[in-house]
Coordinates of C-alpha atoms and ligand atoms in Angstrom, one line a residue:
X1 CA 177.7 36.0 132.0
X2 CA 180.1 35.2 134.8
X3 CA 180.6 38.7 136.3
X4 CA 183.7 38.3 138.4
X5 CA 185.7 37.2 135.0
X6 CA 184.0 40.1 133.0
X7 CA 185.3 42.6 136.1
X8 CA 188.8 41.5 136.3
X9 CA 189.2 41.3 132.5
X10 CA 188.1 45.0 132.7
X11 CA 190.3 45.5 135.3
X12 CA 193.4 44.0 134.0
X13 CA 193.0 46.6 131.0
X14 CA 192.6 49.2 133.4
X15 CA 189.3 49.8 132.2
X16 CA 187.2 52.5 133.6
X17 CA 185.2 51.3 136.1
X18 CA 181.6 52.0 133.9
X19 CA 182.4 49.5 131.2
X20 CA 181.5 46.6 133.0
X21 CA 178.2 48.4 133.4
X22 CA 178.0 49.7 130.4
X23 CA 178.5 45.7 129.0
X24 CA 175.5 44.7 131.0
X25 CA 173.6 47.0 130.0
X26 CA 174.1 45.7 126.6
X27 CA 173.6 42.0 127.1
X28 CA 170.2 43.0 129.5
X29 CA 168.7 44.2 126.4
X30 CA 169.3 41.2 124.6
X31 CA 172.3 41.5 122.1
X32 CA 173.7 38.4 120.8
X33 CA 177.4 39.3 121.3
X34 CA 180.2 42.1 122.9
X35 CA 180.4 42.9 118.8
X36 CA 177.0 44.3 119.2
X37 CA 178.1 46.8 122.1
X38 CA 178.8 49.9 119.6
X39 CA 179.3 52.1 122.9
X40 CA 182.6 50.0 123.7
X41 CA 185.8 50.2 121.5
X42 CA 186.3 47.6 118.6
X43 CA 189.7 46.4 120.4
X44 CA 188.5 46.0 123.9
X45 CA 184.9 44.1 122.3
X46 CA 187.6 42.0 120.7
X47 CA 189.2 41.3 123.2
X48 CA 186.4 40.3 125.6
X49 CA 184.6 37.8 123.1
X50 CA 188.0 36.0 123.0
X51 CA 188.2 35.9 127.4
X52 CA 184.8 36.2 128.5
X53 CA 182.4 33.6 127.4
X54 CA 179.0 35.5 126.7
X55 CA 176.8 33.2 128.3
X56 CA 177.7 31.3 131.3
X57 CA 175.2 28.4 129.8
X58 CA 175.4 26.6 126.9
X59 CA 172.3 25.5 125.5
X60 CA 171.9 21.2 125.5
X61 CA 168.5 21.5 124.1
X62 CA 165.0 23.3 123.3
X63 CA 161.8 22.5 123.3
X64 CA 158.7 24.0 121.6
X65 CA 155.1 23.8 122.8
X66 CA 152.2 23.9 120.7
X67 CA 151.1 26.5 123.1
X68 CA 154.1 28.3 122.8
X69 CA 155.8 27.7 125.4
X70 CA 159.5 27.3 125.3
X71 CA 161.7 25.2 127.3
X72 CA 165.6 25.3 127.4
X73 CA 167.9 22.7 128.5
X74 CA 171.2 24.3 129.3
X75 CA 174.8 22.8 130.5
X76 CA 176.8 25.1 133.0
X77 CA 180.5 25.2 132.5
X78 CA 181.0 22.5 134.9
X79 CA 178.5 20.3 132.8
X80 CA 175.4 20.8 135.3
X81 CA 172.0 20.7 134.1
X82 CA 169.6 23.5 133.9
X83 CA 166.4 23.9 132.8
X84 CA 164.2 27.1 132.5
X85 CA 160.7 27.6 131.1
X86 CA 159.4 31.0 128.7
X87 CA 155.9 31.1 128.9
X88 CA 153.8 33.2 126.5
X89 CA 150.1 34.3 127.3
X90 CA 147.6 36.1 125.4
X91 CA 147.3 38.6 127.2
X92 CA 151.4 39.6 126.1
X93 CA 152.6 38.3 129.2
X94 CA 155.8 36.5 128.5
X95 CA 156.7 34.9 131.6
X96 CA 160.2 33.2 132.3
X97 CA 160.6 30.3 134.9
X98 CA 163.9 29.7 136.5
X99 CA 165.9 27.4 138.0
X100 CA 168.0 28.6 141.1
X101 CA 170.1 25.0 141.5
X102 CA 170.7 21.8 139.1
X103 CA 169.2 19.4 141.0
X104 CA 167.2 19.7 144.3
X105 CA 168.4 18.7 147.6
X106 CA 164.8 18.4 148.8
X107 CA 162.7 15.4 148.3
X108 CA 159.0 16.1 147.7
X109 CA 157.4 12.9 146.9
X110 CA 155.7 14.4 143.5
X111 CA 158.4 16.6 141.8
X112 CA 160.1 15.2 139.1
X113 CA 163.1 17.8 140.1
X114 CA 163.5 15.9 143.2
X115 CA 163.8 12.5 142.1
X116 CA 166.9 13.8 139.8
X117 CA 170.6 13.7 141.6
X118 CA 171.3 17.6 143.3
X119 CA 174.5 19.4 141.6
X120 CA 174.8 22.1 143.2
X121 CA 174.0 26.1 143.8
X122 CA 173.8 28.4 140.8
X123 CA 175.8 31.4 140.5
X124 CA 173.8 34.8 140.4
X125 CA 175.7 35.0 136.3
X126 CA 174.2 31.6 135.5
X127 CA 170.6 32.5 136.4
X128 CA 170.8 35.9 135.4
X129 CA 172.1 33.8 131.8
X130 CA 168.5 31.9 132.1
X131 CA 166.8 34.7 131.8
X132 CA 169.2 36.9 129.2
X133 CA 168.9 33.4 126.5
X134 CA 164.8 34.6 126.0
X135 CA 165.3 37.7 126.0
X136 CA 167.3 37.4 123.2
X137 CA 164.3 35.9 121.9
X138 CA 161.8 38.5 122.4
X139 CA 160.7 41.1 125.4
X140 CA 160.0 39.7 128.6
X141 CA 158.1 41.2 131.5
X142 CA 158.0 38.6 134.7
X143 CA 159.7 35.9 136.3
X144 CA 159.2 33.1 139.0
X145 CA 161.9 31.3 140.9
X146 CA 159.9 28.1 140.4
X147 CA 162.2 26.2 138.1
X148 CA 164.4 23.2 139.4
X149 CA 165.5 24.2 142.8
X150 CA 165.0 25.9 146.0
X151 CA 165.5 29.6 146.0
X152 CA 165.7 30.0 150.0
X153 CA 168.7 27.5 150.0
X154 CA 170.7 30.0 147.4
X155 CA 169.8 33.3 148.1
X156 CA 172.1 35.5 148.4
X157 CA 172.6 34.3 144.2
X158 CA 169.1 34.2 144.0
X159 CA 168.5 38.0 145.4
X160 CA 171.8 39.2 143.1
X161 CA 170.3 38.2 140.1
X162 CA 166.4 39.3 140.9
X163 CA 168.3 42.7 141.6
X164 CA 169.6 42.6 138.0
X165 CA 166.1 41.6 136.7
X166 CA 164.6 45.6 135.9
X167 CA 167.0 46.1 134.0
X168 CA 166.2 42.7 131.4
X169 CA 162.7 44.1 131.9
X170 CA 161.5 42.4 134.9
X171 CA 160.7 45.0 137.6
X172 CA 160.9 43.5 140.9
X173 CA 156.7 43.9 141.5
X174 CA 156.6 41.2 138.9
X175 CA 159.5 38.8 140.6
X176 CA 158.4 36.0 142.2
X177 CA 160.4 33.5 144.6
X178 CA 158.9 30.3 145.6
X179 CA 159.6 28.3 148.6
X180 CA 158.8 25.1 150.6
X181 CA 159.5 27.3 153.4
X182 CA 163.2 26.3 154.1
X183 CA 162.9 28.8 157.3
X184 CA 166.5 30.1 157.3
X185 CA 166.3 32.0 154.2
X186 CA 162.9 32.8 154.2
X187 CA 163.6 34.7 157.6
X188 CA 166.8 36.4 156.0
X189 CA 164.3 37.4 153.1
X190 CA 162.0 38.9 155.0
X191 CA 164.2 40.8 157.4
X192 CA 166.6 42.1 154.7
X193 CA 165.4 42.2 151.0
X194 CA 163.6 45.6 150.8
X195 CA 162.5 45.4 147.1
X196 CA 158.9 44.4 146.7
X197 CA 159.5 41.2 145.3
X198 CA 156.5 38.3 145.7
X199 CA 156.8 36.0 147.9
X200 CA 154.9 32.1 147.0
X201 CA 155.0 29.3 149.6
X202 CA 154.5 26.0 148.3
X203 CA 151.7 24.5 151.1
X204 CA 149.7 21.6 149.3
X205 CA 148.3 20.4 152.4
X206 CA 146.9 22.4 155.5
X207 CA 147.1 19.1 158.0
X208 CA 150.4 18.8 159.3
X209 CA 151.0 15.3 158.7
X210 CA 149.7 15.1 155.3
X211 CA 152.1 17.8 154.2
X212 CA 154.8 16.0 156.1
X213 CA 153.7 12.7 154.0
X214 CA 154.3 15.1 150.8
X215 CA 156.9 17.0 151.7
X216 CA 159.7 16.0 154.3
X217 CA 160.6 19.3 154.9
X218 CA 157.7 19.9 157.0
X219 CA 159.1 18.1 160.0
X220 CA 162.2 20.1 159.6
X221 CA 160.4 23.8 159.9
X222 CA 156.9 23.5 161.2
X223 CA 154.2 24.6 159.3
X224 CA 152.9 27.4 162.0
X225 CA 156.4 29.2 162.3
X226 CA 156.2 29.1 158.6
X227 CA 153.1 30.7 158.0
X228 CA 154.5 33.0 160.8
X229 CA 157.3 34.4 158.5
X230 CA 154.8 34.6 155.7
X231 CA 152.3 37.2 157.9
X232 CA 155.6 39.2 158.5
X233 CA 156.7 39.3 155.0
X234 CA 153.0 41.1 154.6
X235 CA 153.1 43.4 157.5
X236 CA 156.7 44.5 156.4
X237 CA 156.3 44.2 152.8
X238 CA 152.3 44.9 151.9
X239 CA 152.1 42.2 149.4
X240 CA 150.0 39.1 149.6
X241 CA 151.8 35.9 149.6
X242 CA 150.8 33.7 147.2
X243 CA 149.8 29.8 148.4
X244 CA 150.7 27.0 145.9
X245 CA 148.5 23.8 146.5
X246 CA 149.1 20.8 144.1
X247 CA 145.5 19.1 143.1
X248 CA 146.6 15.3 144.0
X249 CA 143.5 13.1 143.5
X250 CA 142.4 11.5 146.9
X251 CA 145.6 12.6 148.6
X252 CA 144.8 16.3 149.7
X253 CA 141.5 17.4 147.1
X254 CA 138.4 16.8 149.4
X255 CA 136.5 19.8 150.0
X256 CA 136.9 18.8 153.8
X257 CA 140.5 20.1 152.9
X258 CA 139.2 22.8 151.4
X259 CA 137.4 24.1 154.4
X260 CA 141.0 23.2 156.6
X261 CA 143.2 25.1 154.4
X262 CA 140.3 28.4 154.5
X263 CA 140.5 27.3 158.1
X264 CA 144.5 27.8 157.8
X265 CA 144.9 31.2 156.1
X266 CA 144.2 34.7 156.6
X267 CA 142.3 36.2 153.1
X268 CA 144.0 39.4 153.8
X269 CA 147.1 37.6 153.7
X270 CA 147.0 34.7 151.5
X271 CA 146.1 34.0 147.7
X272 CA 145.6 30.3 146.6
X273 CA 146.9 29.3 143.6
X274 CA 145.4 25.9 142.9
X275 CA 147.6 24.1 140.5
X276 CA 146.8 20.9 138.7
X277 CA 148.8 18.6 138.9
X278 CA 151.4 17.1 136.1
X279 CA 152.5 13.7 135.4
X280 CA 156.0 13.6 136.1
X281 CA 156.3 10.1 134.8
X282 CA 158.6 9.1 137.8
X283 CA 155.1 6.8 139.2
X284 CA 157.3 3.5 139.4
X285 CA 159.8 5.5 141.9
X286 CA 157.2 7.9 143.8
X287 CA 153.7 6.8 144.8
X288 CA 151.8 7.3 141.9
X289 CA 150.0 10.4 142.0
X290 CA 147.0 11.2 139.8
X291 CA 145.9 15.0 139.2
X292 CA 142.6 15.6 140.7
X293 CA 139.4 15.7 138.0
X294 CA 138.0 19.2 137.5
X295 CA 135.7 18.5 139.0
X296 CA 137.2 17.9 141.7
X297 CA 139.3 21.2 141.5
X298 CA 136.0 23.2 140.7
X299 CA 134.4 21.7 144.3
X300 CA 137.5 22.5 146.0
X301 CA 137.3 26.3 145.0
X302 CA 134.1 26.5 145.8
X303 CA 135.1 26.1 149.0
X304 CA 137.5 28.5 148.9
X305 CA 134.9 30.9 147.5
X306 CA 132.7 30.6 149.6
X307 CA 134.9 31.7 152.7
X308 CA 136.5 34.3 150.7
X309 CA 139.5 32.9 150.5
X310 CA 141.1 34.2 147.3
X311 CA 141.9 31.6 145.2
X312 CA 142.4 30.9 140.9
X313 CA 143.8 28.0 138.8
X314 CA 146.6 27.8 137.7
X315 CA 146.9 27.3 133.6
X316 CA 148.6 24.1 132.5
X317 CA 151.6 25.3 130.0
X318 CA 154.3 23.4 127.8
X319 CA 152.6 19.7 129.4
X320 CA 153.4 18.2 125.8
X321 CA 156.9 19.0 126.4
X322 CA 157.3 18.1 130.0
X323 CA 158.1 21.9 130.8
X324 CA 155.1 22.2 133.1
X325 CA 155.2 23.0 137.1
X326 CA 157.2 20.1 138.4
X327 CA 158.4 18.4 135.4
X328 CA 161.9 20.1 135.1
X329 CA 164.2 17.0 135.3
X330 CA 167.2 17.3 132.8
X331 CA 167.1 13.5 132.5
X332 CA 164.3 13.4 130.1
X333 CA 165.2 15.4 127.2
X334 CA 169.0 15.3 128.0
X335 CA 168.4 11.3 127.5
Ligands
SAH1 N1 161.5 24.6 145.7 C1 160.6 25.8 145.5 C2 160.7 26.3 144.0 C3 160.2 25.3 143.0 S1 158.6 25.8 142.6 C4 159.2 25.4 145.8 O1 158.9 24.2 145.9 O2 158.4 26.3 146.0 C5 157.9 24.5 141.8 C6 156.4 24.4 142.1 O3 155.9 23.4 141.3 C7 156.1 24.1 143.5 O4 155.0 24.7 144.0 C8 155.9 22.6 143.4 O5 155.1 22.1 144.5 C9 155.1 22.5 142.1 N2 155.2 21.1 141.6 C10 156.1 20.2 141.7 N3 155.8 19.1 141.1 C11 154.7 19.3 140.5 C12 153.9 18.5 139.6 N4 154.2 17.3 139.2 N5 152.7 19.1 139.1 C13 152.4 20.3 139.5 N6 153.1 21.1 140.3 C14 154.2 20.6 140.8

């Protein structure tokens, strides 16, 4: 829901300044419509659904695993596209992945977001909106800014919407944002955001030059003042950060890399999160990356393990319909 519109509609009225609260409210437990909103009169619920669009989205598409994972493909008002991810476990977990931009300015060599053309930033309303069209669906209880995007170049949209998030369900404990480590915002996070929301950098490569290779953003903010921020977001914060490393066969999978990256970080600090990796079907414009075998994965843990590194494997979800980590390019199933 665009905010701003739903404010000065309110305040046009001369509505009392609780409605617009009281309307969120609402729509954060996952009503379908202002006619659900018993608490607000019939005239004024009228009168919104005829100015204020309910969802700031509109939904392009949806995409059904077999493992029941969900993927949306939404339109923003502007005609952007957006994707976002609801992933259900066994356990109950239901899980959303957002996007924080359409598009990605950044350009890592094997993420299907960034071969796709950048739109622009998402307002706080149309992430929030992300989130709001599962809960519609059913309850939901965590969320990662891991969709198309990067979270550190929008954050001020990207913190007013997680502040929103306890009250869709989501406490903050259970918010995570993701980063490449774009050091501007990830310094503004760490000095300013107070709520104990998780922090995940996205490393993939503990040398220098092979992260470069993967990621061009590594010659822009070196990886040591990086990691830098990272140890402050633990001493301030007293949550682990949480490591991302894409399994990329021959590229950065050896166990000699394994015994670099336990090399790199601190296990009082750090949590791997090894994450295989996912065709993104771009191979004729990228280099051709192949996931490591599990083997491969299993050796490289091992490693891990052994130097008490903390480390787990990330489950593949929604690969059958291209809604896994990296795959969120609107192209494919807007085509
Ligand atoms: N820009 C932020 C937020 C996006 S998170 C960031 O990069 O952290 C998306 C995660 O999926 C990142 O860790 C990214 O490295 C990973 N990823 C990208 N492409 C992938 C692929 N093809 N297979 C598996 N993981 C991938």
């Amino acid at each position: 829901m665009d905010f701003e519109l739903l404010e000065r509609t309110l305040g046009d009225r001369g509505e009392p300044a609780y409605r617009a609260r009281q309307v969120w409210e609402w729509a954060a437990r996952g009503v379908a419509g202002f006619e659900q909103m018993t608490n607000v009169p019939a005239s004024l619920r009228e009168l919104l659904a005829a100015e204020v669009p309910f969802s700031s989205l509109t939904l392009a598409d949806e995409a059904h695993s077999s493992d029941g994972t969900i993927k949306a493909l939404f339109r923003t008002g502007d005609g952007h596209p957006v994707e976002a991810v609801l992933m259900r476990y066994r356990d109950g977990r239901r899980s959303i992945c957002v996007s924080s931009q359409s598009g990605c300015p950044l350009t890592c060599s094997f993420c299907a977001t960034g071969a796709m053309r950048f739109g622009r930033n998402l307002t706080a309303g149309e992430i929030l909106d992300q989130a709001l069209h599962f809960r519609r669906l059913e309850p939901v209880d965590h969320l990662v800014f891991m969709g198309m995007g990067e979270p550190m170049l929008n954050l001020d949209n990207v913190l007013a919407a997680a502040r929103r998030l306890p009250d869709v369900g989501i406490t903050h404990r259970r918010t995570t944002i993701s980063t490449v480590g774009w050091l501007p915002g990830l310094t503004r996070f760490v000095d300013q955001v107070e709520q104990p929301i998780r922090l995940a950098l996205s490393l993939h490569a503990a040398d220098p030059r092979l992260r470069s290779q993967l990621m061009l953003v590594n010659d822009r903010y070196p990886l040591d003042t990086v990691l830098a921020e990272c140890r402050r977001y633990f001493e301030l914060r007293h949550r682990k950060v949480y490591v991302e490393y894409v399994m990329l066969n021959g590229v950065n999978d050896s166990t000699e890399q394994a015994r670099e990256l336990a090399g790199l970080l601190d296990p009082a600090i750090f949590k791997v999160n090894l994450i295989p990796y996912n065709p993104t079907g771009l191979d004729n414009k990228g280099p051709g990356y192949n996931g490591s075998s599990r083997d491969a994965i299993s050796a490289f843990k091992h490693v891990l393990d052994k130097a008490r590194l903390p480390s787990t494997v990330r489950l593949t979800r929604g690969r059958d319909i291209a809604a896994a980590c990296g795959q969120l390019a609107a192209t494919r199933i807007s085509a």
